[in-house]
Amino acid sequence: MARKILVLEDEASIRGFIVINLTRAGYTVIEAETGEEALEKLKGNADIRVALLDIMLPGIDGFEVCRRIRATNTRIGIIMLTARSQEMDKVTGLMTGADDYVTKPFSPAELTARVDALYRRSGGAAPEQAGEILQDPFLLNTRNRTLEKNGKRVKLTQVEYAIMKMFMENPGKALSREEILDTVWGRDYFGELKIVDVNIRRLRLKIEDNAQNPTYINTVWGYGYKWGF
Ligand code: CA
């Protein structure tokens, strides 16, 4: 079965570099030059599992593309391509629903490692044990990989789901940011610990009654986070 990846990048030389390297790594790459084209091609290829989105584009930008994808698709893995100078972009990208970012210029090894890790997480892994974890008001369904709060579905990305699962399997236990990074992103992940914090911030907006004063995901200062009431 083809392992399909979408690459949205308007600069032909960078796009070519990505395509060559991902093709070499065994992926089938669908290319797009604009956000509009990317959304169109996603519609026609429901089996795309990971999308790489450049941010600065003619027409709608990469953040908007990310937002529109996430409005209907929580399963697909999304990696933003950011420039080194755009530090804020990383956070903005993650807040709009991206799972990861790669900073330009990147090496083929780094790019492939990131895509591989996300590809595995976005459904490539073996099916999980069916089951449910109930911690009122939350119900995590590990068969459908869904979360409900007070009986209402909370839409989560695959990364957010993986974090929630880790929390709910370890109630009351302080989890270090390194531990969360290893479990959710994988040991081969190259990225920064900050990605954990940004994803937690986004998750709090979705599950806390008041994200400014979280009561479910508690911060353990200088260490990490703790799930507990
Ligand atoms: Ca660009």
mmCIF file of C-alpha atoms and ligand atoms in Angstrom:
data_model
loop_
_atom_site.group_PDB
_atom_site.id
_atom_site.type_symbol
_atom_site.label_atom_id
_atom_site.label_comp_id
_atom_site.label_asym_id
_atom_site.label_seq_id
_atom_site.Cartn_x
_atom_site.Cartn_y
_atom_site.Cartn_z
ATOM 1 C CA MET A 1 0.000 0.000 0.000
ATOM 2 C CA ALA A 2 1.293 3.442 -0.918
ATOM 3 C CA ARG A 3 2.424 5.544 2.010
ATOM 4 C CA LYS A 4 1.072 8.919 0.982
ATOM 5 C CA ILE A 5 2.425 12.284 2.099
ATOM 6 C CA LEU A 6 1.311 15.747 1.046
ATOM 7 C CA VAL A 7 3.968 18.426 0.574
ATOM 8 C CA LEU A 8 2.810 22.036 0.340
ATOM 9 C CA GLU A 9 5.702 24.339 -0.547
ATOM 10 C CA ASP A 10 5.690 27.142 -3.099
ATOM 11 C CA GLU A 11 9.456 27.238 -3.600
ATOM 12 C CA ALA A 12 10.226 24.674 -6.284
ATOM 13 C CA SER A 13 13.804 24.017 -5.118
ATOM 14 C CA ILE A 14 12.782 23.245 -1.514
ATOM 15 C CA ARG A 15 9.812 21.204 -2.669
ATOM 16 C CA GLY A 16 12.068 19.211 -4.984
ATOM 17 C CA PHE A 17 14.508 18.538 -2.153
ATOM 18 C CA ILE A 18 11.710 17.268 0.077
ATOM 19 C CA VAL A 19 10.133 15.145 -2.641
ATOM 20 C CA ILE A 20 13.425 13.462 -3.547
ATOM 21 C CA ASN A 21 14.202 12.604 0.051
ATOM 22 C CA LEU A 22 10.755 11.358 1.007
ATOM 23 C CA THR A 23 10.496 9.319 -2.177
ATOM 24 C CA ARG A 24 13.833 7.755 -1.332
ATOM 25 C CA ALA A 25 12.445 6.940 2.128
ATOM 26 C CA GLY A 26 9.595 5.022 0.506
ATOM 27 C CA TYR A 27 6.777 7.584 0.486
ATOM 28 C CA THR A 28 4.465 8.537 -2.338
ATOM 29 C CA VAL A 29 4.504 12.319 -2.395
ATOM 30 C CA ILE A 30 1.573 14.448 -3.525
ATOM 31 C CA GLU A 31 2.799 17.976 -4.294
ATOM 32 C CA ALA A 32 1.022 21.305 -3.962
ATOM 33 C CA GLU A 33 2.243 24.850 -4.631
ATOM 34 C CA THR A 34 -0.589 26.744 -2.970
ATOM 35 C CA GLY A 35 -2.829 26.201 0.035
ATOM 36 C CA GLU A 36 -5.883 26.012 -2.191
ATOM 37 C CA GLU A 37 -4.263 23.293 -4.285
ATOM 38 C CA ALA A 38 -3.246 21.381 -1.143
ATOM 39 C CA LEU A 39 -6.811 21.350 0.209
ATOM 40 C CA GLU A 40 -8.099 20.216 -3.176
ATOM 41 C CA LYS A 41 -5.587 17.371 -3.365
ATOM 42 C CA LEU A 42 -6.375 16.260 0.173
ATOM 43 C CA LYS A 43 -9.997 15.903 -0.800
ATOM 44 C CA GLY A 44 -9.014 13.652 -3.680
ATOM 45 C CA ASN A 45 -6.600 11.553 -1.610
ATOM 46 C CA ALA A 46 -8.288 10.523 1.611
ATOM 47 C CA ASP A 47 -5.425 8.124 2.348
ATOM 48 C CA ILE A 48 -2.826 10.885 2.864
ATOM 49 C CA ARG A 49 -1.571 10.353 6.403
ATOM 50 C CA VAL A 50 0.935 13.176 6.870
ATOM 51 C CA ALA A 51 0.994 16.725 5.468
ATOM 52 C CA LEU A 52 4.010 19.045 5.408
ATOM 53 C CA LEU A 53 2.881 22.670 5.248
ATOM 54 C CA ASP A 54 5.038 25.660 4.414
ATOM 55 C CA ILE A 55 3.823 28.841 6.124
ATOM 56 C CA MET A 56 4.625 31.722 3.774
ATOM 57 C CA LEU A 57 2.640 31.106 0.601
ATOM 58 C CA PRO A 58 0.883 33.090 -2.089
ATOM 59 C CA GLY A 59 -2.860 33.048 -1.288
ATOM 60 C CA ILE A 60 -3.908 31.489 2.019
ATOM 61 C CA ASP A 61 -0.974 30.775 4.335
ATOM 62 C CA GLY A 62 0.077 27.517 5.950
ATOM 63 C CA PHE A 63 -1.656 28.311 9.257
ATOM 64 C CA GLU A 64 -4.970 28.761 7.486
ATOM 65 C CA VAL A 65 -4.455 25.527 5.566
ATOM 66 C CA CYS A 66 -3.736 23.768 8.865
ATOM 67 C CA ARG A 67 -6.850 25.235 10.444
ATOM 68 C CA ARG A 68 -9.037 24.163 7.521
ATOM 69 C CA ILE A 69 -7.618 20.643 7.505
ATOM 70 C CA ARG A 70 -8.149 20.291 11.255
ATOM 71 C CA ALA A 71 -11.745 21.502 10.998
ATOM 72 C CA THR A 72 -12.643 18.201 9.367
ATOM 73 C CA ASN A 73 -9.670 15.889 9.908
ATOM 74 C CA THR A 74 -8.097 15.133 13.273
ATOM 75 C CA ARG A 75 -6.345 11.962 12.153
ATOM 76 C CA ILE A 76 -3.849 13.321 9.662
ATOM 77 C CA GLY A 77 -0.388 14.238 10.960
ATOM 78 C CA ILE A 78 0.658 17.826 10.225
ATOM 79 C CA ILE A 79 4.213 19.174 10.202
ATOM 80 C CA MET A 80 4.797 22.896 9.657
ATOM 81 C CA LEU A 81 7.889 24.030 7.775
ATOM 82 C CA THR A 82 9.176 27.116 9.564
ATOM 83 C CA ALA A 83 12.083 29.478 8.995
ATOM 84 C CA ARG A 84 14.683 29.811 11.730
ATOM 85 C CA SER A 85 13.784 33.463 12.272
ATOM 86 C CA GLN A 86 10.105 32.734 12.788
ATOM 87 C CA GLU A 87 10.262 31.482 16.369
ATOM 88 C CA MET A 88 6.680 32.564 17.066
ATOM 89 C CA ASP A 89 5.458 30.664 14.025
ATOM 90 C CA LYS A 90 6.201 27.379 15.706
ATOM 91 C CA VAL A 91 3.869 28.152 18.544
ATOM 92 C CA THR A 92 1.204 29.627 16.275
ATOM 93 C CA GLY A 93 1.397 26.585 14.021
ATOM 94 C CA LEU A 94 0.984 24.190 16.903
ATOM 95 C CA MET A 95 -1.905 26.210 18.299
ATOM 96 C CA THR A 96 -3.718 25.976 14.960
ATOM 97 C CA GLY A 97 -3.494 22.199 15.187
ATOM 98 C CA ALA A 98 -0.113 21.127 13.805
ATOM 99 C CA ASP A 99 1.629 18.175 15.473
ATOM 100 C CA ASP A 100 5.201 19.173 14.815
ATOM 101 C CA TYR A 101 7.417 21.618 12.989
ATOM 102 C CA VAL A 102 10.692 21.384 11.121
ATOM 103 C CA THR A 103 12.957 24.399 10.936
ATOM 104 C CA LYS A 104 14.498 25.307 7.588
ATOM 105 C CA PRO A 105 17.130 24.507 6.552
ATOM 106 C CA PHE A 106 16.766 20.861 7.578
ATOM 107 C CA SER A 107 18.778 17.781 6.724
ATOM 108 C CA PRO A 108 17.240 14.851 4.831
ATOM 109 C CA ALA A 109 17.791 12.650 7.910
ATOM 110 C CA GLU A 110 15.951 15.047 10.197
ATOM 111 C CA LEU A 111 13.045 15.476 7.792
ATOM 112 C CA THR A 112 12.645 11.742 7.244
ATOM 113 C CA ALA A 113 12.857 10.978 10.967
ATOM 114 C CA ARG A 114 10.106 13.486 11.734
ATOM 115 C CA VAL A 115 7.856 12.209 8.976
ATOM 116 C CA ASP A 116 8.448 8.567 9.957
ATOM 117 C CA ALA A 117 7.604 9.271 13.591
ATOM 118 C CA LEU A 118 4.404 11.099 12.742
ATOM 119 C CA TYR A 119 3.423 8.550 10.117
ATOM 120 C CA ARG A 120 3.663 5.751 12.659
ATOM 121 C CA ARG A 121 1.588 7.684 15.159
ATOM 122 C CA SER A 122 -1.134 8.618 12.691
ATOM 123 C CA GLY A 123 -2.454 5.109 12.378
ATOM 124 C CA GLY A 124 0.520 3.161 11.097
ATOM 125 C CA ALA A 125 1.050 1.351 14.376
ATOM 126 C CA ALA A 126 -0.610 -1.907 15.347
ATOM 127 C CA PRO A 127 -4.200 -1.551 16.539
ATOM 128 C CA GLU A 128 -4.448 -0.916 20.239
ATOM 129 C CA GLN A 129 -6.221 -3.041 22.790
ATOM 130 C CA ALA A 130 -9.854 -2.113 22.723
ATOM 131 C CA GLY A 131 -11.082 -0.551 25.893
ATOM 132 C CA GLU A 132 -12.215 2.463 27.801
ATOM 133 C CA ILE A 133 -10.743 4.526 30.581
ATOM 134 C CA LEU A 134 -13.379 6.313 32.620
ATOM 135 C CA GLN A 135 -12.337 9.118 34.945
ATOM 136 C CA ASP A 136 -15.390 11.206 35.457
ATOM 137 C CA PRO A 137 -16.111 13.547 33.623
ATOM 138 C CA PHE A 138 -13.743 12.041 31.038
ATOM 139 C CA LEU A 139 -14.184 8.886 29.018
ATOM 140 C CA LEU A 140 -11.320 7.810 26.790
ATOM 141 C CA ASN A 141 -12.155 5.185 24.206
ATOM 142 C CA THR A 142 -8.971 3.435 23.069
ATOM 143 C CA ARG A 143 -10.727 1.564 20.281
ATOM 144 C CA ASN A 144 -11.953 4.667 18.482
ATOM 145 C CA ARG A 145 -9.220 6.869 19.951
ATOM 146 C CA THR A 146 -11.831 9.364 21.090
ATOM 147 C CA LEU A 147 -12.413 11.439 24.211
ATOM 148 C CA GLU A 148 -15.667 12.526 25.765
ATOM 149 C CA LYS A 149 -16.179 15.037 28.528
ATOM 150 C CA ASN A 150 -19.585 14.876 30.233
ATOM 151 C CA GLY A 151 -20.762 12.709 27.362
ATOM 152 C CA LYS A 152 -19.742 15.286 24.768
ATOM 153 C CA ARG A 153 -17.073 14.491 22.218
ATOM 154 C CA VAL A 154 -13.863 16.538 22.462
ATOM 155 C CA LYS A 155 -12.099 16.670 19.104
ATOM 156 C CA LEU A 156 -8.444 15.766 19.575
ATOM 157 C CA THR A 157 -5.509 15.443 17.215
ATOM 158 C CA GLN A 158 -3.576 12.160 17.375
ATOM 159 C CA VAL A 159 -0.872 13.806 19.473
ATOM 160 C CA GLU A 160 -3.399 15.263 21.898
ATOM 161 C CA TYR A 161 -5.054 11.881 22.155
ATOM 162 C CA ALA A 162 -1.713 10.221 22.931
ATOM 163 C CA ILE A 163 -1.025 12.770 25.681
ATOM 164 C CA MET A 164 -4.496 12.274 27.183
ATOM 165 C CA LYS A 165 -4.045 8.521 27.135
ATOM 166 C CA MET A 166 -0.710 8.834 28.916
ATOM 167 C CA PHE A 167 -2.285 11.092 31.552
ATOM 168 C CA MET A 168 -5.308 8.894 32.127
ATOM 169 C CA GLU A 169 -3.144 5.797 32.427
ATOM 170 C CA ASN A 170 -1.064 7.584 35.083
ATOM 171 C CA PRO A 171 -3.493 9.479 37.300
ATOM 172 C CA GLY A 172 -1.849 11.473 40.075
ATOM 173 C CA LYS A 173 1.648 10.736 38.836
ATOM 174 C CA ALA A 174 4.028 13.571 37.991
ATOM 175 C CA LEU A 175 5.240 12.998 34.443
ATOM 176 C CA SER A 176 8.382 14.757 33.302
ATOM 177 C CA ARG A 177 8.347 16.640 30.027
ATOM 178 C CA GLU A 178 11.090 14.289 28.754
ATOM 179 C CA GLU A 179 8.929 11.281 29.609
ATOM 180 C CA ILE A 180 5.969 12.760 27.765
ATOM 181 C CA LEU A 181 8.140 13.609 24.764
ATOM 182 C CA ASP A 182 9.566 10.077 24.644
ATOM 183 C CA THR A 183 6.196 8.385 24.962
ATOM 184 C CA VAL A 184 4.193 10.581 22.627
ATOM 185 C CA TRP A 185 6.726 11.690 20.033
ATOM 186 C CA GLY A 186 9.055 8.708 20.219
ATOM 187 C CA ARG A 187 12.643 8.257 21.328
ATOM 188 C CA ASP A 188 13.954 9.054 17.873
ATOM 189 C CA TYR A 189 12.390 12.492 17.986
ATOM 190 C CA PHE A 190 14.831 15.359 17.398
ATOM 191 C CA GLY A 191 12.675 18.201 18.626
ATOM 192 C CA GLU A 192 12.582 20.500 21.584
ATOM 193 C CA LEU A 193 10.813 20.000 24.908
ATOM 194 C CA LYS A 194 8.841 23.146 24.215
ATOM 195 C CA ILE A 195 6.619 21.182 21.860
ATOM 196 C CA VAL A 196 5.245 19.360 24.910
ATOM 197 C CA ASP A 197 4.265 22.639 26.577
ATOM 198 C CA VAL A 198 2.581 24.005 23.481
ATOM 199 C CA ASN A 199 0.552 20.841 22.997
ATOM 200 C CA ILE A 200 -0.454 20.869 26.657
ATOM 201 C CA ARG A 201 -1.533 24.489 26.285
ATOM 202 C CA ARG A 202 -3.735 23.533 23.348
ATOM 203 C CA LEU A 203 -5.095 20.486 25.137
ATOM 204 C CA ARG A 204 -6.032 22.584 28.163
ATOM 205 C CA LEU A 205 -8.077 24.895 25.951
ATOM 206 C CA LYS A 206 -10.037 21.853 24.849
ATOM 207 C CA ILE A 207 -10.562 19.949 28.085
ATOM 208 C CA GLU A 208 -10.292 22.328 31.038
ATOM 209 C CA ASP A 209 -13.322 24.241 32.342
ATOM 210 C CA ASN A 210 -11.013 27.248 32.555
ATOM 211 C CA ALA A 211 -7.699 26.923 30.717
ATOM 212 C CA GLN A 212 -6.257 29.871 32.679
ATOM 213 C CA ASN A 213 -6.799 27.972 35.901
ATOM 214 C CA PRO A 214 -6.404 24.313 34.956
ATOM 215 C CA THR A 215 -7.624 21.675 37.377
ATOM 216 C CA TYR A 216 -7.125 18.484 35.347
ATOM 217 C CA ILE A 217 -3.696 18.975 33.794
ATOM 218 C CA ASN A 218 -1.596 20.399 36.587
ATOM 219 C CA THR A 219 1.839 21.935 36.126
ATOM 220 C CA VAL A 220 4.635 20.481 38.217
ATOM 221 C CA TRP A 221 7.031 23.401 38.224
ATOM 222 C CA GLY A 222 10.469 22.715 36.801
ATOM 223 C CA TYR A 223 9.499 19.143 36.012
ATOM 224 C CA GLY A 224 6.420 18.480 33.957
ATOM 225 C CA TYR A 225 2.740 17.763 34.385
ATOM 226 C CA LYS A 226 0.393 15.744 36.515
ATOM 227 C CA TRP A 227 -3.079 14.460 35.724
ATOM 228 C CA GLY A 228 -5.276 14.730 38.748
ATOM 229 C CA PHE A 229 -8.227 16.413 40.273
HETATM 230 CA CA CA B 1 7.187 29.777 1.053
#
